[in-house]
Each structure stands twice: as structure tokens, then as C-alpha cells.
């Protein structure tokens, strides 16, 4: 059986590292774990497939190779501020797909804490929001066009 048996009520189930890795690799999203210093310790299979990077290339701060050059400084500065604060962080940046196309992603990071509350690492996800951003841009462009049309109508317009 690939997964651990459910634990009796009130007890925590034991999950092996192999089982946990299988679960994280199966999640339909880009998932990563980082050390306290912010360097990537692990990125899931879907993250690797999306970017075309290897686990070794993505390790440490190597993951930054997949960030759009125009977003890199802003993203890494923000990530360093999250690391210093020790609290959840969320921002947007473009991530390069294996074929060279960049798409917008929501980067979310949650601190992993020990029993005393000290941050021992980070867990994060990258959610593709490119289609949503394009739709929002299209709405803004339409609103701008409508404003230009209304502003240039000779005469008074009111509702």
C-alpha cells in the first residue's frame, strides 16, 4: 500500500519521507521547501517539469535562474524581507517555463516553526495567475477606451 494507514483518533499518522515526497510531487501545483537562509532545499516534480531545471540547478538560490530578469531584484529583496520578518509572505513575479515563455505566478511562503516557535524553514507554492492577470489587464484597457470615448464626445453626457 503506497500510503500509511490512518492513525487511530487522537494520534498522528506516521508518513515516511518517500510517501511524503510522493504526495508533494502529486499535488497539482508548484511546491517548494526552503532553508532558513531562503535557499531552496527541495522543489517538487511539477516545479522541475515546469521550469526545466534540475533539482541540483534549482537548489540554494539557483531557482532565481527561472525568474524574469525584470522581476528578479524586486522578488529577491521581498524574499529577504520575509525571511527577516519570519512571517507569511505573498507576491507576484514571472516564472520562466521550460520553453522560455514567462507567466505570472503568485509566490506564497509560510514559515515552518519548531515547538518553541522558531522558524526552521519555509514551505511555499507558486500558483499560475497569468490568465487572471491578462483578463484584468483587458478589463482595464476596455475601461480606459470607454473613458476616452466618453471624454471625447462633443456635448454633455450624463446618466
mmCIF file of C-alpha atoms in Angstrom, residues 61 63-78 80 93-94:
data_model
loop_
_atom_site.group_PDB
_atom_site.id
_atom_site.type_symbol
_atom_site.label_atom_id
_atom_site.label_comp_id
_atom_site.label_asym_id
_atom_site.label_seq_id
_atom_site.Cartn_x
_atom_site.Cartn_y
_atom_site.Cartn_z
ATOM 1 C CA UNK A 61 19.425 30.292 -4.779
ATOM 2 C CA UNK A 63 15.844 28.811 -8.524
ATOM 3 C CA UNK A 64 16.325 32.509 -9.328
ATOM 4 C CA UNK A 65 17.504 31.466 -12.824
ATOM 5 C CA UNK A 66 13.828 30.851 -13.657
ATOM 6 C CA UNK A 67 12.682 34.341 -12.578
ATOM 7 C CA UNK A 68 12.099 37.061 -15.197
ATOM 8 C CA UNK A 69 15.086 39.450 -15.166
ATOM 9 C CA UNK A 70 12.781 42.459 -14.670
ATOM 10 C CA UNK A 71 11.287 40.847 -11.535
ATOM 11 C CA UNK A 72 14.420 39.322 -10.023
ATOM 12 C CA UNK A 73 15.664 42.175 -7.801
ATOM 13 C CA UNK A 74 12.193 43.018 -6.528
ATOM 14 C CA UNK A 75 11.394 39.366 -5.790
ATOM 15 C CA UNK A 76 14.681 38.541 -4.064
ATOM 16 C CA UNK A 77 14.546 41.747 -1.990
ATOM 17 C CA UNK A 78 10.997 40.894 -0.956
ATOM 18 C CA UNK A 80 14.866 38.526 2.054
ATOM 19 C CA UNK A 93 6.508 37.594 -10.331
ATOM 20 C CA UNK A 94 7.053 35.958 -13.693
#
